[in-house]
Amino acid sequence: MKKPTFNAYEFMKAIAQRGLENQERKPEDYEDVDGILICGKCGEPRQRIETFSNPSEDEPFRTSDLLVTTSCKCDREKKGRELMEVQAAEDMRKIGDLRKASLMDEKFRDMEFSQFKKTKHNERNLKLCERYASKFDLMVQKNQGLLLWGDVGTGKSFAAACIANYLLNQKVPVVMTSFVRLLEIIQSNNEEETLILSRLNYAKLVIFDDLGAERSTEYGLEKVYGIIDSRYRKKLPMIVTSNLTHDEMLAENDSRYKRIYDRIFETCYPMKFTGPSWRKKEAAKRYDEMEKLLEG
C-alpha cells in the first residue's frame, strides 16, 4: 500500500485563514494592486504570498499559493517592546527573589556607588570597589575576594553593600550577612541551617560583614571556619569587612582564629578604610539640627 504524501497546503490552509481573520487592521493600512495588506505607517507588507507543497496523484510536485500574515516594521517593534517589558518584569522578579534570598539587613538594600560621598580618605577605595564589581566575572575566575578593614564608621559595610547591590541588579546571586546573624539563625533552628548553608554555597559572592564581632563559643568558631573553608575549597570569592586591624589579625595567636584569618588572607585583597567616622558626623549633624529646632 502506498504511503500517503503529506500535503503542506491543506495543512496550512485553515491556519492561514484563521491568521487573516484575526489580523488587526489599522485605520491607516491599505491594500496594494495585488490585494496585499500594507502598513500605512512604515510602508512594509503585513501579508505575503507563501508557496506550499500541494501534491496530487497526477501531479506529485504540484504547489499552491496561500495568503498569510507577516509582521511589518511597526509590528516587529511593538513585539520587541512587549518582549522587553515581559523580560524586564521577569528580571525584577528574579532580582527581588535574590534580595530576599540574601540575608542583607534592610539598611543596606538601597545603597549604591552614586550615594558614596568621595573624600581624600576613601576615593581610591571607592574606585577599586567599583572596578571589582564591574570586573566581577574575572574576579570569580581568579577566586579573588576583598578584605575591607578599618575603624568603625569609615564606610566598609557601605562599600560592600554597594558591590552587592550592583551585582544583584545584574542578577548575580549574592549573600550579604554577618557571622553574628548567621550563628543566631543556625543556633535557633537546626532546619534553617541546611537552607542557609545551601544559599551560601549557591551564591556567586558572599559578603561577611563585621568579622570579629562573633568572637564567642567554640561551636560558633567552628561554624565560622566551616563556612569560610567551604567557600575557599569551592574557589568561590568572598568579601569580608572587619573593625580589626590587619596587624591584629596577622598577630593572632589563638589557632582557632588564626586558621580563619589564614583562609581570608590567601584569597582576599586587603583594603584599609580610614578617615572620620561617618556615623559620628551624621550623629553630630542630627544633634545640631535638633538643637536649632528646640531653641528656635
PDB file of C-alpha atoms in Angstrom:
ATOM      1  CA  MET A   1       0.000   0.000   0.000  1.00  0.00           C
ATOM      2  CA  LYS A   2       1.426   3.414  -1.000  1.00  0.00           C
ATOM      3  CA  LYS A   3       2.233   5.732   1.909  1.00  0.00           C
ATOM      4  CA  PRO A   4       0.100   8.922   1.714  1.00  0.00           C
ATOM      5  CA  THR A   5       2.056  12.074   0.821  1.00  0.00           C
ATOM      6  CA  PHE A   6       1.961  14.923   3.342  1.00  0.00           C
ATOM      7  CA  ASN A   7       0.060  17.916   1.929  1.00  0.00           C
ATOM      8  CA  ALA A   8       1.506  21.108   3.416  1.00  0.00           C
ATOM      9  CA  TYR A   9      -1.020  23.286   1.574  1.00  0.00           C
ATOM     10  CA  GLU A  10      -4.039  21.517   3.073  1.00  0.00           C
ATOM     11  CA  PHE A  11      -2.388  21.522   6.489  1.00  0.00           C
ATOM     12  CA  MET A  12      -1.676  25.288   6.386  1.00  0.00           C
ATOM     13  CA  LYS A  13      -4.874  26.453   4.676  1.00  0.00           C
ATOM     14  CA  ALA A  14      -7.046  26.630   7.797  1.00  0.00           C
ATOM     15  CA  ILE A  15      -4.199  28.081   9.871  1.00  0.00           C
ATOM     16  CA  ALA A  16      -3.558  30.807   7.296  1.00  0.00           C
ATOM     17  CA  GLN A  17      -7.271  31.626   7.138  1.00  0.00           C
ATOM     18  CA  ARG A  18      -7.522  31.994  10.924  1.00  0.00           C
ATOM     19  CA  GLY A  19      -4.469  34.247  10.898  1.00  0.00           C
ATOM     20  CA  LEU A  20      -6.025  36.530   8.273  1.00  0.00           C
ATOM     21  CA  GLU A  21      -9.341  36.665  10.128  1.00  0.00           C
ATOM     22  CA  ASN A  22      -7.646  37.567  13.414  1.00  0.00           C
ATOM     23  CA  GLN A  23      -5.184  40.077  11.967  1.00  0.00           C
ATOM     24  CA  GLU A  24      -5.764  43.567  13.329  1.00  0.00           C
ATOM     25  CA  ARG A  25      -6.325  46.107  10.565  1.00  0.00           C
ATOM     26  CA  LYS A  26      -5.153  49.586  11.464  1.00  0.00           C
ATOM     27  CA  PRO A  27      -7.090  52.598  10.118  1.00  0.00           C
ATOM     28  CA  GLU A  28      -4.120  53.741   8.034  1.00  0.00           C
ATOM     29  CA  ASP A  29      -3.467  50.318   6.420  1.00  0.00           C
ATOM     30  CA  TYR A  30      -4.278  49.811   2.731  1.00  0.00           C
ATOM     31  CA  GLU A  31      -4.135  47.082   0.072  1.00  0.00           C
ATOM     32  CA  ASP A  32      -1.806  47.218  -2.927  1.00  0.00           C
ATOM     33  CA  VAL A  33      -2.734  46.263  -6.503  1.00  0.00           C
ATOM     34  CA  ASP A  34      -2.298  42.566  -5.665  1.00  0.00           C
ATOM     35  CA  GLY A  35      -4.597  42.787  -2.647  1.00  0.00           C
ATOM     36  CA  ILE A  36      -1.717  42.545  -0.128  1.00  0.00           C
ATOM     37  CA  LEU A  37      -2.251  44.473   3.111  1.00  0.00           C
ATOM     38  CA  ILE A  38       0.344  47.239   3.573  1.00  0.00           C
ATOM     39  CA  CYS A  39       1.138  49.088   6.793  1.00  0.00           C
ATOM     40  CA  GLY A  40       0.156  52.741   6.443  1.00  0.00           C
ATOM     41  CA  LYS A  41       2.907  53.855   8.838  1.00  0.00           C
ATOM     42  CA  CYS A  42       6.108  52.080   7.799  1.00  0.00           C
ATOM     43  CA  GLY A  43       5.040  51.013   4.294  1.00  0.00           C
ATOM     44  CA  GLU A  44       6.022  47.351   4.774  1.00  0.00           C
ATOM     45  CA  PRO A  45       3.618  44.493   3.893  1.00  0.00           C
ATOM     46  CA  ARG A  46       1.585  42.896   6.677  1.00  0.00           C
ATOM     47  CA  GLN A  47       0.666  39.967   4.441  1.00  0.00           C
ATOM     48  CA  ARG A  48       2.574  37.897   1.899  1.00  0.00           C
ATOM     49  CA  ILE A  49       2.117  35.067  -0.573  1.00  0.00           C
ATOM     50  CA  GLU A  50       3.631  31.797   0.617  1.00  0.00           C
ATOM     51  CA  THR A  51       4.029  28.723  -1.615  1.00  0.00           C
ATOM     52  CA  PHE A  52       3.284  25.256  -0.163  1.00  0.00           C
ATOM     53  CA  SER A  53       3.508  21.717  -1.493  1.00  0.00           C
ATOM     54  CA  ASN A  54       0.069  20.541  -2.708  1.00  0.00           C
ATOM     55  CA  PRO A  55       0.690  17.182  -4.446  1.00  0.00           C
ATOM     56  CA  SER A  56      -1.987  15.212  -6.242  1.00  0.00           C
ATOM     57  CA  GLU A  57      -1.994  11.746  -7.715  1.00  0.00           C
ATOM     58  CA  ASP A  58      -1.345  13.141 -11.206  1.00  0.00           C
ATOM     59  CA  GLU A  59       0.960  15.970 -10.111  1.00  0.00           C
ATOM     60  CA  PRO A  60       3.174  14.847  -7.212  1.00  0.00           C
ATOM     61  CA  PHE A  61       5.220  18.076  -7.338  1.00  0.00           C
ATOM     62  CA  ARG A  62       2.321  20.490  -7.568  1.00  0.00           C
ATOM     63  CA  THR A  63       2.437  23.622  -5.374  1.00  0.00           C
ATOM     64  CA  SER A  64      -0.205  26.178  -4.433  1.00  0.00           C
ATOM     65  CA  ASP A  65      -0.052  29.706  -3.018  1.00  0.00           C
ATOM     66  CA  LEU A  66      -1.612  30.920   0.208  1.00  0.00           C
ATOM     67  CA  LEU A  67      -2.044  34.452   1.531  1.00  0.00           C
ATOM     68  CA  VAL A  68      -0.566  34.529   5.048  1.00  0.00           C
ATOM     69  CA  THR A  69       0.070  37.196   7.674  1.00  0.00           C
ATOM     70  CA  THR A  70       3.525  38.661   8.281  1.00  0.00           C
ATOM     71  CA  SER A  71       4.998  41.353  10.519  1.00  0.00           C
ATOM     72  CA  CYS A  72       5.817  44.828   9.295  1.00  0.00           C
ATOM     73  CA  LYS A  73       8.442  47.004  10.985  1.00  0.00           C
ATOM     74  CA  CYS A  74       5.796  48.508  13.308  1.00  0.00           C
ATOM     75  CA  ASP A  75       4.595  45.031  14.347  1.00  0.00           C
ATOM     76  CA  ARG A  76       8.135  43.821  14.977  1.00  0.00           C
ATOM     77  CA  GLU A  77       8.993  46.878  17.066  1.00  0.00           C
ATOM     78  CA  LYS A  78       5.763  46.522  19.081  1.00  0.00           C
ATOM     79  CA  LYS A  79       6.502  42.836  19.674  1.00  0.00           C
ATOM     80  CA  GLY A  80      10.054  43.722  20.665  1.00  0.00           C
ATOM     81  CA  ARG A  81       8.797  46.283  23.207  1.00  0.00           C
ATOM     82  CA  GLU A  82       6.326  43.778  24.651  1.00  0.00           C
ATOM     83  CA  LEU A  83       9.055  41.137  24.983  1.00  0.00           C
ATOM     84  CA  MET A  84      11.353  43.677  26.641  1.00  0.00           C
ATOM     85  CA  GLU A  85       8.607  44.604  29.118  1.00  0.00           C
ATOM     86  CA  VAL A  86       7.998  40.941  29.935  1.00  0.00           C
ATOM     87  CA  GLN A  87      11.754  40.361  30.308  1.00  0.00           C
ATOM     88  CA  ALA A  88      12.128  43.463  32.495  1.00  0.00           C
ATOM     89  CA  ALA A  89       9.317  42.252  34.764  1.00  0.00           C
ATOM     90  CA  GLU A  90      10.928  38.810  34.958  1.00  0.00           C
ATOM     91  CA  ASP A  91      14.308  40.381  35.688  1.00  0.00           C
ATOM     92  CA  MET A  92      12.810  42.449  38.504  1.00  0.00           C
ATOM     93  CA  ARG A  93      11.183  39.330  39.935  1.00  0.00           C
ATOM     94  CA  LYS A  94      14.486  37.458  39.845  1.00  0.00           C
ATOM     95  CA  ILE A  95      16.333  40.371  41.432  1.00  0.00           C
ATOM     96  CA  GLY A  96      13.643  40.587  44.113  1.00  0.00           C
ATOM     97  CA  ASP A  97      13.984  36.854  44.795  1.00  0.00           C
ATOM     98  CA  LEU A  98      17.766  37.211  45.030  1.00  0.00           C
ATOM     99  CA  ARG A  99      17.439  40.069  47.507  1.00  0.00           C
ATOM    100  CA  LYS A 100      15.055  38.000  49.626  1.00  0.00           C
ATOM    101  CA  ALA A 101      17.436  35.041  49.490  1.00  0.00           C
ATOM    102  CA  SER A 102      20.268  37.234  50.707  1.00  0.00           C
ATOM    103  CA  LEU A 103      20.409  37.913  54.434  1.00  0.00           C
ATOM    104  CA  MET A 104      21.208  41.589  53.849  1.00  0.00           C
ATOM    105  CA  ASP A 105      19.974  43.996  56.515  1.00  0.00           C
ATOM    106  CA  GLU A 106      17.264  46.374  55.345  1.00  0.00           C
ATOM    107  CA  LYS A 107      19.548  49.397  55.821  1.00  0.00           C
ATOM    108  CA  PHE A 108      21.935  48.090  53.127  1.00  0.00           C
ATOM    109  CA  ARG A 109      19.383  47.232  50.410  1.00  0.00           C
ATOM    110  CA  ASP A 110      19.288  50.589  48.643  1.00  0.00           C
ATOM    111  CA  MET A 111      22.956  51.566  48.877  1.00  0.00           C
ATOM    112  CA  GLU A 112      24.646  52.416  45.555  1.00  0.00           C
ATOM    113  CA  PHE A 113      28.035  53.739  44.479  1.00  0.00           C
ATOM    114  CA  SER A 114      26.407  57.009  43.373  1.00  0.00           C
ATOM    115  CA  GLN A 115      25.487  57.700  47.008  1.00  0.00           C
ATOM    116  CA  PHE A 116      29.083  57.282  48.229  1.00  0.00           C
ATOM    117  CA  LYS A 117      30.498  60.656  49.285  1.00  0.00           C
ATOM    118  CA  LYS A 118      34.015  60.913  47.905  1.00  0.00           C
ATOM    119  CA  THR A 119      36.741  62.200  50.230  1.00  0.00           C
ATOM    120  CA  LYS A 120      40.524  62.151  50.156  1.00  0.00           C
ATOM    121  CA  HIS A 121      40.295  59.208  52.547  1.00  0.00           C
ATOM    122  CA  ASN A 122      38.013  56.924  50.537  1.00  0.00           C
ATOM    123  CA  GLU A 123      38.338  57.953  46.866  1.00  0.00           C
ATOM    124  CA  ARG A 124      40.863  55.234  45.954  1.00  0.00           C
ATOM    125  CA  ASN A 125      38.926  52.518  47.803  1.00  0.00           C
ATOM    126  CA  LEU A 126      35.701  53.577  46.110  1.00  0.00           C
ATOM    127  CA  LYS A 127      37.350  53.322  42.693  1.00  0.00           C
ATOM    128  CA  LEU A 128      38.747  49.857  43.495  1.00  0.00           C
ATOM    129  CA  CYS A 129      35.367  48.604  44.745  1.00  0.00           C
ATOM    130  CA  GLU A 130      33.641  49.869  41.589  1.00  0.00           C
ATOM    131  CA  ARG A 131      36.228  48.096  39.437  1.00  0.00           C
ATOM    132  CA  TYR A 132      35.836  44.906  41.455  1.00  0.00           C
ATOM    133  CA  ALA A 133      32.072  44.958  40.805  1.00  0.00           C
ATOM    134  CA  SER A 134      32.373  45.802  37.093  1.00  0.00           C
ATOM    135  CA  LYS A 135      35.012  43.078  36.558  1.00  0.00           C
ATOM    136  CA  PHE A 136      33.319  40.506  38.750  1.00  0.00           C
ATOM    137  CA  ASP A 137      33.401  37.704  36.147  1.00  0.00           C
ATOM    138  CA  LEU A 138      37.191  37.980  36.153  1.00  0.00           C
ATOM    139  CA  MET A 139      37.230  38.073  39.972  1.00  0.00           C
ATOM    140  CA  VAL A 140      35.279  34.800  40.011  1.00  0.00           C
ATOM    141  CA  GLN A 141      37.738  33.197  37.597  1.00  0.00           C
ATOM    142  CA  LYS A 142      40.611  34.215  39.850  1.00  0.00           C
ATOM    143  CA  ASN A 143      38.715  33.425  43.083  1.00  0.00           C
ATOM    144  CA  GLN A 144      39.592  36.945  44.210  1.00  0.00           C
ATOM    145  CA  GLY A 145      37.887  38.480  47.230  1.00  0.00           C
ATOM    146  CA  LEU A 146      38.351  41.614  49.316  1.00  0.00           C
ATOM    147  CA  LEU A 147      39.169  42.303  52.959  1.00  0.00           C
ATOM    148  CA  LEU A 148      37.826  45.723  53.932  1.00  0.00           C
ATOM    149  CA  TRP A 149      39.214  46.739  57.311  1.00  0.00           C
ATOM    150  CA  GLY A 150      39.416  49.898  59.378  1.00  0.00           C
ATOM    151  CA  ASP A 151      37.776  51.896  62.140  1.00  0.00           C
ATOM    152  CA  VAL A 152      34.049  51.925  62.830  1.00  0.00           C
ATOM    153  CA  GLY A 153      32.037  54.197  60.531  1.00  0.00           C
ATOM    154  CA  THR A 154      34.614  54.628  57.766  1.00  0.00           C
ATOM    155  CA  GLY A 155      32.444  53.114  55.012  1.00  0.00           C
ATOM    156  CA  LYS A 156      33.468  49.441  54.855  1.00  0.00           C
ATOM    157  CA  SER A 157      29.967  47.998  55.070  1.00  0.00           C
ATOM    158  CA  PHE A 158      28.617  50.725  52.787  1.00  0.00           C
ATOM    159  CA  ALA A 159      31.200  49.862  50.103  1.00  0.00           C
ATOM    160  CA  ALA A 160      30.470  46.135  50.453  1.00  0.00           C
ATOM    161  CA  ALA A 161      26.712  46.761  50.151  1.00  0.00           C
ATOM    162  CA  CYS A 162      27.288  48.863  47.009  1.00  0.00           C
ATOM    163  CA  ILE A 163      29.122  45.919  45.435  1.00  0.00           C
ATOM    164  CA  ALA A 164      26.338  43.553  46.496  1.00  0.00           C
ATOM    165  CA  ASN A 165      23.563  45.738  45.070  1.00  0.00           C
ATOM    166  CA  TYR A 166      25.455  46.384  41.822  1.00  0.00           C
ATOM    167  CA  LEU A 167      25.776  42.621  41.268  1.00  0.00           C
ATOM    168  CA  LEU A 168      22.211  41.838  42.390  1.00  0.00           C
ATOM    169  CA  ASN A 169      20.979  44.299  39.768  1.00  0.00           C
ATOM    170  CA  GLN A 170      22.946  42.216  37.235  1.00  0.00           C
ATOM    171  CA  LYS A 171      21.084  39.135  38.559  1.00  0.00           C
ATOM    172  CA  VAL A 172      24.230  37.739  40.179  1.00  0.00           C
ATOM    173  CA  PRO A 173      23.393  35.668  43.294  1.00  0.00           C
ATOM    174  CA  VAL A 174      24.926  37.487  46.287  1.00  0.00           C
ATOM    175  CA  VAL A 175      24.506  36.877  50.006  1.00  0.00           C
ATOM    176  CA  MET A 176      25.473  39.661  52.407  1.00  0.00           C
ATOM    177  CA  THR A 177      25.241  38.851  56.074  1.00  0.00           C
ATOM    178  CA  SER A 178      27.236  38.806  59.310  1.00  0.00           C
ATOM    179  CA  PHE A 179      28.512  35.838  61.248  1.00  0.00           C
ATOM    180  CA  VAL A 180      26.614  37.113  64.293  1.00  0.00           C
ATOM    181  CA  ARG A 181      23.343  36.860  62.370  1.00  0.00           C
ATOM    182  CA  LEU A 182      24.277  33.540  60.762  1.00  0.00           C
ATOM    183  CA  LEU A 183      25.048  31.970  64.121  1.00  0.00           C
ATOM    184  CA  GLU A 184      21.845  33.328  65.659  1.00  0.00           C
ATOM    185  CA  ILE A 185      19.779  31.752  62.875  1.00  0.00           C
ATOM    186  CA  ILE A 186      21.658  28.449  62.946  1.00  0.00           C
ATOM    187  CA  GLN A 187      21.544  28.111  66.738  1.00  0.00           C
ATOM    188  CA  SER A 188      17.837  28.921  66.929  1.00  0.00           C
ATOM    189  CA  ASN A 189      16.690  26.498  64.207  1.00  0.00           C
ATOM    190  CA  ASN A 190      18.559  23.399  63.069  1.00  0.00           C
ATOM    191  CA  GLU A 191      16.349  23.040  59.977  1.00  0.00           C
ATOM    192  CA  GLU A 192      17.289  26.581  58.919  1.00  0.00           C
ATOM    193  CA  GLU A 193      20.999  25.710  58.944  1.00  0.00           C
ATOM    194  CA  THR A 194      20.724  23.497  55.845  1.00  0.00           C
ATOM    195  CA  LEU A 195      18.879  26.230  53.928  1.00  0.00           C
ATOM    196  CA  ILE A 196      21.378  28.926  54.954  1.00  0.00           C
ATOM    197  CA  LEU A 197      24.418  26.825  54.026  1.00  0.00           C
ATOM    198  CA  SER A 198      22.771  25.990  50.686  1.00  0.00           C
ATOM    199  CA  ARG A 199      22.373  29.705  49.944  1.00  0.00           C
ATOM    200  CA  LEU A 200      25.990  30.377  50.853  1.00  0.00           C
ATOM    201  CA  ASN A 201      27.169  27.614  48.527  1.00  0.00           C
ATOM    202  CA  TYR A 202      24.874  28.738  45.681  1.00  0.00           C
ATOM    203  CA  ALA A 203      25.870  32.418  45.841  1.00  0.00           C
ATOM    204  CA  LYS A 204      28.497  33.641  43.377  1.00  0.00           C
ATOM    205  CA  LEU A 205      29.658  36.079  46.073  1.00  0.00           C
ATOM    206  CA  VAL A 206      29.234  36.036  49.840  1.00  0.00           C
ATOM    207  CA  ILE A 207      29.885  39.165  51.897  1.00  0.00           C
ATOM    208  CA  PHE A 208      30.606  38.628  55.588  1.00  0.00           C
ATOM    209  CA  ASP A 209      30.123  41.897  57.439  1.00  0.00           C
ATOM    210  CA  ASP A 210      31.862  42.741  60.712  1.00  0.00           C
ATOM    211  CA  LEU A 211      34.169  39.754  61.149  1.00  0.00           C
ATOM    212  CA  GLY A 212      35.371  39.590  64.749  1.00  0.00           C
ATOM    213  CA  ALA A 213      32.106  40.663  66.342  1.00  0.00           C
ATOM    214  CA  GLU A 214      31.131  36.987  66.709  1.00  0.00           C
ATOM    215  CA  ARG A 215      34.117  36.082  68.953  1.00  0.00           C
ATOM    216  CA  SER A 216      32.371  33.707  71.303  1.00  0.00           C
ATOM    217  CA  THR A 217      31.954  29.944  71.611  1.00  0.00           C
ATOM    218  CA  GLU A 218      33.945  27.023  70.265  1.00  0.00           C
ATOM    219  CA  TYR A 219      30.813  25.978  68.399  1.00  0.00           C
ATOM    220  CA  GLY A 220      30.484  29.388  66.799  1.00  0.00           C
ATOM    221  CA  LEU A 221      34.111  29.489  65.705  1.00  0.00           C
ATOM    222  CA  GLU A 222      33.846  26.034  64.138  1.00  0.00           C
ATOM    223  CA  LYS A 223      30.802  27.176  62.161  1.00  0.00           C
ATOM    224  CA  VAL A 224      32.593  30.344  61.014  1.00  0.00           C
ATOM    225  CA  TYR A 225      35.640  28.380  59.902  1.00  0.00           C
ATOM    226  CA  GLY A 226      33.473  25.759  58.174  1.00  0.00           C
ATOM    227  CA  ILE A 227      31.626  28.411  56.153  1.00  0.00           C
ATOM    228  CA  ILE A 228      34.806  30.230  55.096  1.00  0.00           C
ATOM    229  CA  ASP A 229      36.630  26.979  54.366  1.00  0.00           C
ATOM    230  CA  SER A 230      33.739  25.785  52.192  1.00  0.00           C
ATOM    231  CA  ARG A 231      33.979  28.939  50.048  1.00  0.00           C
ATOM    232  CA  TYR A 232      37.765  28.518  49.902  1.00  0.00           C
ATOM    233  CA  ARG A 233      37.593  24.897  48.744  1.00  0.00           C
ATOM    234  CA  LYS A 234      34.905  25.604  46.148  1.00  0.00           C
ATOM    235  CA  LYS A 235      37.027  28.527  44.875  1.00  0.00           C
ATOM    236  CA  LEU A 236      34.163  30.971  45.311  1.00  0.00           C
ATOM    237  CA  PRO A 237      35.043  34.583  46.193  1.00  0.00           C
ATOM    238  CA  MET A 238      34.071  36.368  49.390  1.00  0.00           C
ATOM    239  CA  ILE A 239      34.285  39.882  50.763  1.00  0.00           C
ATOM    240  CA  VAL A 240      34.949  40.364  54.451  1.00  0.00           C
ATOM    241  CA  THR A 241      34.640  43.574  56.480  1.00  0.00           C
ATOM    242  CA  SER A 242      36.193  43.947  59.923  1.00  0.00           C
ATOM    243  CA  ASN A 243      36.952  46.561  62.568  1.00  0.00           C
ATOM    244  CA  LEU A 244      40.035  44.526  63.442  1.00  0.00           C
ATOM    245  CA  THR A 245      43.274  45.888  62.028  1.00  0.00           C
ATOM    246  CA  HIS A 246      45.337  43.957  59.527  1.00  0.00           C
ATOM    247  CA  ASP A 247      48.155  43.673  62.111  1.00  0.00           C
ATOM    248  CA  GLU A 248      45.771  42.384  64.781  1.00  0.00           C
ATOM    249  CA  MET A 249      44.625  39.604  62.505  1.00  0.00           C
ATOM    250  CA  LEU A 250      48.193  38.754  61.453  1.00  0.00           C
ATOM    251  CA  ALA A 251      49.355  38.682  65.087  1.00  0.00           C
ATOM    252  CA  GLU A 252      46.514  36.430  66.276  1.00  0.00           C
ATOM    253  CA  ASN A 253      47.913  33.639  68.479  1.00  0.00           C
ATOM    254  CA  ASP A 254      44.727  31.657  69.004  1.00  0.00           C
ATOM    255  CA  SER A 255      44.884  28.834  66.443  1.00  0.00           C
ATOM    256  CA  ARG A 256      41.091  28.826  66.097  1.00  0.00           C
ATOM    257  CA  TYR A 257      41.072  32.410  64.806  1.00  0.00           C
ATOM    258  CA  LYS A 258      44.384  32.082  63.014  1.00  0.00           C
ATOM    259  CA  ARG A 259      43.163  29.436  60.594  1.00  0.00           C
ATOM    260  CA  ILE A 260      40.127  31.597  59.796  1.00  0.00           C
ATOM    261  CA  TYR A 261      42.323  34.620  59.027  1.00  0.00           C
ATOM    262  CA  ASP A 262      44.769  32.491  57.015  1.00  0.00           C
ATOM    263  CA  ARG A 263      41.961  31.482  54.628  1.00  0.00           C
ATOM    264  CA  ILE A 264      40.916  35.129  54.260  1.00  0.00           C
ATOM    265  CA  PHE A 265      44.438  36.459  53.663  1.00  0.00           C
ATOM    266  CA  GLU A 266      45.022  33.827  50.988  1.00  0.00           C
ATOM    267  CA  THR A 267      42.053  34.858  48.843  1.00  0.00           C
ATOM    268  CA  CYS A 268      41.153  38.447  49.833  1.00  0.00           C
ATOM    269  CA  TYR A 269      42.932  41.635  48.801  1.00  0.00           C
ATOM    270  CA  PRO A 270      43.227  43.911  51.887  1.00  0.00           C
ATOM    271  CA  MET A 271      41.955  47.493  51.699  1.00  0.00           C
ATOM    272  CA  LYS A 272      42.280  49.861  54.648  1.00  0.00           C
ATOM    273  CA  PHE A 273      39.433  52.318  55.263  1.00  0.00           C
ATOM    274  CA  THR A 274      40.422  55.487  57.090  1.00  0.00           C
ATOM    275  CA  GLY A 275      39.052  58.932  57.827  1.00  0.00           C
ATOM    276  CA  PRO A 276      36.488  60.327  60.265  1.00  0.00           C
ATOM    277  CA  SER A 277      33.521  58.202  61.263  1.00  0.00           C
ATOM    278  CA  TRP A 278      30.508  58.883  59.041  1.00  0.00           C
ATOM    279  CA  ARG A 279      28.266  57.694  61.854  1.00  0.00           C
ATOM    280  CA  LYS A 280      29.702  60.235  64.297  1.00  0.00           C
ATOM    281  CA  LYS A 281      29.440  63.011  61.692  1.00  0.00           C
ATOM    282  CA  GLU A 282      25.814  62.094  60.990  1.00  0.00           C
ATOM    283  CA  ALA A 283      25.027  61.954  64.726  1.00  0.00           C
ATOM    284  CA  ALA A 284      26.628  65.385  65.243  1.00  0.00           C
ATOM    285  CA  LYS A 285      24.649  66.803  62.312  1.00  0.00           C
ATOM    286  CA  ARG A 286      21.368  65.461  63.702  1.00  0.00           C
ATOM    287  CA  TYR A 287      22.242  66.850  67.141  1.00  0.00           C
ATOM    288  CA  ASP A 288      22.886  70.328  65.688  1.00  0.00           C
ATOM    289  CA  GLU A 289      19.644  70.239  63.700  1.00  0.00           C
ATOM    290  CA  MET A 290      17.601  69.195  66.736  1.00  0.00           C
ATOM    291  CA  GLU A 291      19.276  71.827  68.885  1.00  0.00           C
ATOM    292  CA  LYS A 292      18.273  74.540  66.407  1.00  0.00           C
ATOM    293  CA  LEU A 293      14.701  73.237  66.273  1.00  0.00           C
ATOM    294  CA  LEU A 294      14.367  73.184  70.051  1.00  0.00           C
ATOM    295  CA  GLU A 295      15.976  76.566  70.609  1.00  0.00           C
ATOM    296  CA  GLY A 296      14.352  78.304  67.632  1.00  0.00           C
TER     297      GLY A 296
END
